[in-house]
Tab-separated table of N, CA and C in Angstrom:
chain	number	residue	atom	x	y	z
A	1	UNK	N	41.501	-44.725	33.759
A	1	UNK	CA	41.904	-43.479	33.107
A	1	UNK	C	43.411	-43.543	32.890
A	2	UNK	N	44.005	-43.249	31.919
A	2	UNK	CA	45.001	-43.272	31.270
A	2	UNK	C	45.949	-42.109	31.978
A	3	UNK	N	47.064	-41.962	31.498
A	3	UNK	CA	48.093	-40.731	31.854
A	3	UNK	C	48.129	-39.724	30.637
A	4	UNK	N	48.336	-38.558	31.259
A	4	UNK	CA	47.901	-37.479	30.682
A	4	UNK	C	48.679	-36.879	29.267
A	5	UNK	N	48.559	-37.106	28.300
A	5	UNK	CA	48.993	-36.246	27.177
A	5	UNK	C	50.426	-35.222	27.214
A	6	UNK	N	50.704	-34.449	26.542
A	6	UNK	CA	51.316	-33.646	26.554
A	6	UNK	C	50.438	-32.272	26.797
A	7	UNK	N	49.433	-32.218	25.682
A	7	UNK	CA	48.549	-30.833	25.931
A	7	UNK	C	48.026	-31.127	27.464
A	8	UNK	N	47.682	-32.289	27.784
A	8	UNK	CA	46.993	-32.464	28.979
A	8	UNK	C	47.966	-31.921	30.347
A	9	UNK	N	48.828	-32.765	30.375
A	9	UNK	CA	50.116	-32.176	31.533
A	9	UNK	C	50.610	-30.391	31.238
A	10	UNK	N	50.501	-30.093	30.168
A	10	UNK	CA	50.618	-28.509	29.898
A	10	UNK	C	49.372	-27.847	30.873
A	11	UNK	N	48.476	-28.410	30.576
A	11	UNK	CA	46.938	-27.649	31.362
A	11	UNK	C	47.309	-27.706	32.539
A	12	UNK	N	47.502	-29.032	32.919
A	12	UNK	CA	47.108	-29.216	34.439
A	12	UNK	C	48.534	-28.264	35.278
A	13	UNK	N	49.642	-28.037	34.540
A	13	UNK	CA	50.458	-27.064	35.123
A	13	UNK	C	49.951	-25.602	34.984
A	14	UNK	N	49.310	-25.393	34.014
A	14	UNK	CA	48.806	-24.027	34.725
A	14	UNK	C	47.664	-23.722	35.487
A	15	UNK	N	46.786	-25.146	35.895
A	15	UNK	CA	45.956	-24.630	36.944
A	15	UNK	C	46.692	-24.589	37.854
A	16	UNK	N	47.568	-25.736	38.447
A	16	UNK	CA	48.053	-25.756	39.538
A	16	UNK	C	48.997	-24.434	39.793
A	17	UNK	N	49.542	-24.081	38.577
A	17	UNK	CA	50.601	-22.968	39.061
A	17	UNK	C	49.559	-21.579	38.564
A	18	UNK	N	48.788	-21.271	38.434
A	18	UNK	CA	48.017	-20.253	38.237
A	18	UNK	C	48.443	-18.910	38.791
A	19	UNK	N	48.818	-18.610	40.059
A	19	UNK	CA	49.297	-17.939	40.928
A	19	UNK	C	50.877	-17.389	41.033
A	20	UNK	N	51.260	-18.305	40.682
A	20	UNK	CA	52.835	-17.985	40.290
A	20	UNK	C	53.548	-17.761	38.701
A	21	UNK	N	55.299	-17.039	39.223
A	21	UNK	CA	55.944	-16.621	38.235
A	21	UNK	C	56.247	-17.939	38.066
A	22	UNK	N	56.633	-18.266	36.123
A	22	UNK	CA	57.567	-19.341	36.438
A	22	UNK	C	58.420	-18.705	35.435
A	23	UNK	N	59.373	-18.891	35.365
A	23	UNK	CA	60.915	-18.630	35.145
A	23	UNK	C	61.646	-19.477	33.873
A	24	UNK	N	60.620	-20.361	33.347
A	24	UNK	CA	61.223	-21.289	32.379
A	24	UNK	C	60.110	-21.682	31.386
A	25	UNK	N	60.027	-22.324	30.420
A	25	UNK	CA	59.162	-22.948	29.837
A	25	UNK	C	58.503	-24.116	30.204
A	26	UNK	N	56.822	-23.743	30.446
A	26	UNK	CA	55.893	-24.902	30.901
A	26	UNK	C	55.883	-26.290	29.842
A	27	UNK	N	55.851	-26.088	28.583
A	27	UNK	CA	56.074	-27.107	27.545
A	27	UNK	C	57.007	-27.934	27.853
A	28	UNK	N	58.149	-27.116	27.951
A	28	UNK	CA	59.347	-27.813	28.824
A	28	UNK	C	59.609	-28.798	29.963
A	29	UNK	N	58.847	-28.033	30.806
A	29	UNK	CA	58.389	-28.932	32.278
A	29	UNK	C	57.644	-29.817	31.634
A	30	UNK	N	55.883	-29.251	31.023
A	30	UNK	CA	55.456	-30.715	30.275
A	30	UNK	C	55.732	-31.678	29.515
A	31	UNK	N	56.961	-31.547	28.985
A	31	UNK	CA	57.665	-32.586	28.380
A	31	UNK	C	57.968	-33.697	29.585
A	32	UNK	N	58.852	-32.993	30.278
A	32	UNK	CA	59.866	-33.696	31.441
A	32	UNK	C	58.719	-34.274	32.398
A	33	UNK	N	57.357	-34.379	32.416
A	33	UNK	CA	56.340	-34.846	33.225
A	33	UNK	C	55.865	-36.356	32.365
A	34	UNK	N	56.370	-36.636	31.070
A	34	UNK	CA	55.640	-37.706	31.008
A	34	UNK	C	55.819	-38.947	31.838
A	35	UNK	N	54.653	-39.810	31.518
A	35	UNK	CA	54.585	-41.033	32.649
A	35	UNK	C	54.357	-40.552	34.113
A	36	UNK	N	53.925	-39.195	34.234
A	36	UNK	CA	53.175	-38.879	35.493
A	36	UNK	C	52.135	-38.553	35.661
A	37	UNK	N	51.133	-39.362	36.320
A	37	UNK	CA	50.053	-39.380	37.176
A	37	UNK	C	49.368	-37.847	36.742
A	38	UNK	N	48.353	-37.051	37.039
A	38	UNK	CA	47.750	-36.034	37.206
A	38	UNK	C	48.263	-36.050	38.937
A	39	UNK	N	48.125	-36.658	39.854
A	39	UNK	CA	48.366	-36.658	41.405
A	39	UNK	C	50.050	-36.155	41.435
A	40	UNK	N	50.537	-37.088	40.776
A	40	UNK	CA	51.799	-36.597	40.644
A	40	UNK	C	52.457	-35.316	40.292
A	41	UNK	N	51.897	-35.021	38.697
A	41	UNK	CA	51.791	-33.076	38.646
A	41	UNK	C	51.489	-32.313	39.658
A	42	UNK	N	50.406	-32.710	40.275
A	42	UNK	CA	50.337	-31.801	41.383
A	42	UNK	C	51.503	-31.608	42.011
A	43	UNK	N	51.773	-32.882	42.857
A	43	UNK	CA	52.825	-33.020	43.795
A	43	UNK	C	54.207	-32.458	43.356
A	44	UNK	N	54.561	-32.592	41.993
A	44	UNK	CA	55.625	-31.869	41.574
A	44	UNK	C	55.626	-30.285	41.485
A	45	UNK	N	54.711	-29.669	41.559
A	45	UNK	CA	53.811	-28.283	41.101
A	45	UNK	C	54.413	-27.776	42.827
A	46	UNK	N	54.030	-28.218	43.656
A	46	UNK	CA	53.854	-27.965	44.843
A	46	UNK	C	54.946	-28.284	46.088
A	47	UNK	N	55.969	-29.181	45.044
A	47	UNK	CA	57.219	-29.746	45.626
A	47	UNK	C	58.085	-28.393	45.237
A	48	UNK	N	58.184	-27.567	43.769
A	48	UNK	CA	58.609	-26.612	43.059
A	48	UNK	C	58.485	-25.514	43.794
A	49	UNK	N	56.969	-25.328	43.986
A	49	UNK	CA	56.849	-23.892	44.789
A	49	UNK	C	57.550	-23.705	46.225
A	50	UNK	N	57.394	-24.752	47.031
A	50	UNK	CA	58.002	-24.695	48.354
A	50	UNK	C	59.293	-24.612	47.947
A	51	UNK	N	59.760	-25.376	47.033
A	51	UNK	CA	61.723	-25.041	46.974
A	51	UNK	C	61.733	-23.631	46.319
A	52	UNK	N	61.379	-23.273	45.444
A	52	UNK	CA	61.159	-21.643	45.164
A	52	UNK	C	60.902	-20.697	46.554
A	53	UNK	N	60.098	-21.095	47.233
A	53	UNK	CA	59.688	-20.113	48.446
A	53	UNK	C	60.636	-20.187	49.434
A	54	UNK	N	61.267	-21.422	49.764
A	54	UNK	CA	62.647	-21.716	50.191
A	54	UNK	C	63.823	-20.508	49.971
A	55	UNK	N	64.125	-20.426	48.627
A	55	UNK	CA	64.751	-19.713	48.419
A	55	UNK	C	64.774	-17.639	48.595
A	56	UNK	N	63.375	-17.597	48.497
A	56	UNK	CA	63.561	-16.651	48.459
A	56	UNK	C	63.643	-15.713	49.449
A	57	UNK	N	62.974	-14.171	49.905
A	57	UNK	CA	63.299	-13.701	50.755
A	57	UNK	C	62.564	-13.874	52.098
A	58	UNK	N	62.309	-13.166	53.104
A	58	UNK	CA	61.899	-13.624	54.277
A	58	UNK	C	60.560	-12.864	54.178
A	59	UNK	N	59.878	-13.067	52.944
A	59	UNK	CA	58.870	-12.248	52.710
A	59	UNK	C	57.770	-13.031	52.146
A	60	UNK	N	56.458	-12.901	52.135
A	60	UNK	CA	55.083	-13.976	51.642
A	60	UNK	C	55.218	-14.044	50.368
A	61	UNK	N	56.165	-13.822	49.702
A	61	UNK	CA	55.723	-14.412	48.124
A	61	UNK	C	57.050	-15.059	47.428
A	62	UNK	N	56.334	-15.595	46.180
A	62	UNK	CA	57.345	-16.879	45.881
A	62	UNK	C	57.596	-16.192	45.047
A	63	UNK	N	59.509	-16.614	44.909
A	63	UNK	CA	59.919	-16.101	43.509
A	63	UNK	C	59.683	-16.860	42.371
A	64	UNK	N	59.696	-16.868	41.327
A	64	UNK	CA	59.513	-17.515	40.096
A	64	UNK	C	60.200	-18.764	40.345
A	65	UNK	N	59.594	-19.572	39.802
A	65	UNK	CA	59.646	-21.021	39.820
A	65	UNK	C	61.062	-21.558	38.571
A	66	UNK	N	61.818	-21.964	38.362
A	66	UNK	CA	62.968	-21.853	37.715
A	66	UNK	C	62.970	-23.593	37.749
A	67	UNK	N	63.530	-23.872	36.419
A	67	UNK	CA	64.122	-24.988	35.723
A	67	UNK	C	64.550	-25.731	37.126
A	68	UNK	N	65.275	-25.465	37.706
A	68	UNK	CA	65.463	-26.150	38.586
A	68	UNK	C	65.225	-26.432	40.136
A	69	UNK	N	64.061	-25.697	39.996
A	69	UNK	CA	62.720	-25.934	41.037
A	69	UNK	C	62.083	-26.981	40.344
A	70	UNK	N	61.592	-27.374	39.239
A	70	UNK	CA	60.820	-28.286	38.635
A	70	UNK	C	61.593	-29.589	38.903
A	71	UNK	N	63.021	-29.608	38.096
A	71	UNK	CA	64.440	-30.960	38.335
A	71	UNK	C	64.017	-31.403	40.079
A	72	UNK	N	64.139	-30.649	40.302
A	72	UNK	CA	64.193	-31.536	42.075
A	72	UNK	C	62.959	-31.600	42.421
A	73	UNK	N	62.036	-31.158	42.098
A	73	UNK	CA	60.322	-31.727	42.601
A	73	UNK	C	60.416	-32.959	41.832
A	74	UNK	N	60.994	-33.174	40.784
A	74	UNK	CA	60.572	-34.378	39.916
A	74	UNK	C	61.428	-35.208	40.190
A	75	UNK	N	62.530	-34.861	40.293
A	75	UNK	CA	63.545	-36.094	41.077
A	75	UNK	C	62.649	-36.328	42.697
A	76	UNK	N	62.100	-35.918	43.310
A	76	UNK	CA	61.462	-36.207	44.764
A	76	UNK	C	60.441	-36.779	44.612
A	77	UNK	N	59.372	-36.574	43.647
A	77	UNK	CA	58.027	-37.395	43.651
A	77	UNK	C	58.519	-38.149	42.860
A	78	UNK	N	59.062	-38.468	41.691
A	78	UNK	CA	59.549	-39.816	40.839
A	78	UNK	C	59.963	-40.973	41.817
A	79	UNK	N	60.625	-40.076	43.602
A	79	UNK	CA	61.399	-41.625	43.967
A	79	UNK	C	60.352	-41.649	44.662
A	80	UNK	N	59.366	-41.267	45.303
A	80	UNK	CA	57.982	-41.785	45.756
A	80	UNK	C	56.937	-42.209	45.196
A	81	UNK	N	56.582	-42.010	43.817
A	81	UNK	CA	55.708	-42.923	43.096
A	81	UNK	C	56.272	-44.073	41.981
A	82	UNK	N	57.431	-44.669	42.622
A	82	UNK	CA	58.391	-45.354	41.838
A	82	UNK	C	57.913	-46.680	42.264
């Protein structure tokens, strides 16, 4: 199985982020995902939310996911599936 499209990496970010705000454009992020895995989206999806939840207050929910919640999930799984 091949790596995922553009429409394809668009999808698979909104199952994974289904639940959350995001703060920027998904097209955007799906651009900046090519040459990654479907395993990898995940992992970037989920690298994002924890640095989002990181940030925010001392309370159960995540703030919106922002441009640069996505930059550093993808700089972190890029140097592990490198």
């Amino acid at each position: 199985i091949g790596l995922p499209g553009q429409a394809n990496r668009a999808r698979l970010l909104r199952r994974y982020l289904q639940d959350l705000t995001i703060d920027c454009d998904l097209e955007l992020v799906a651009e900046r995902l090519s040459g990654l895995s479907p395993a990898d989206i995940e992992a970037v999806c989920i690298s994002a939310a924890r640095r989002a939840f990181g940030r925010g207050d001392n309370d159960d929910r995540v703030p919106p996911l922002s441009w640069e919640d996505f930059e550093h999930a993808i700089k972190r799984v890029a140097t592990y599936s490198a």
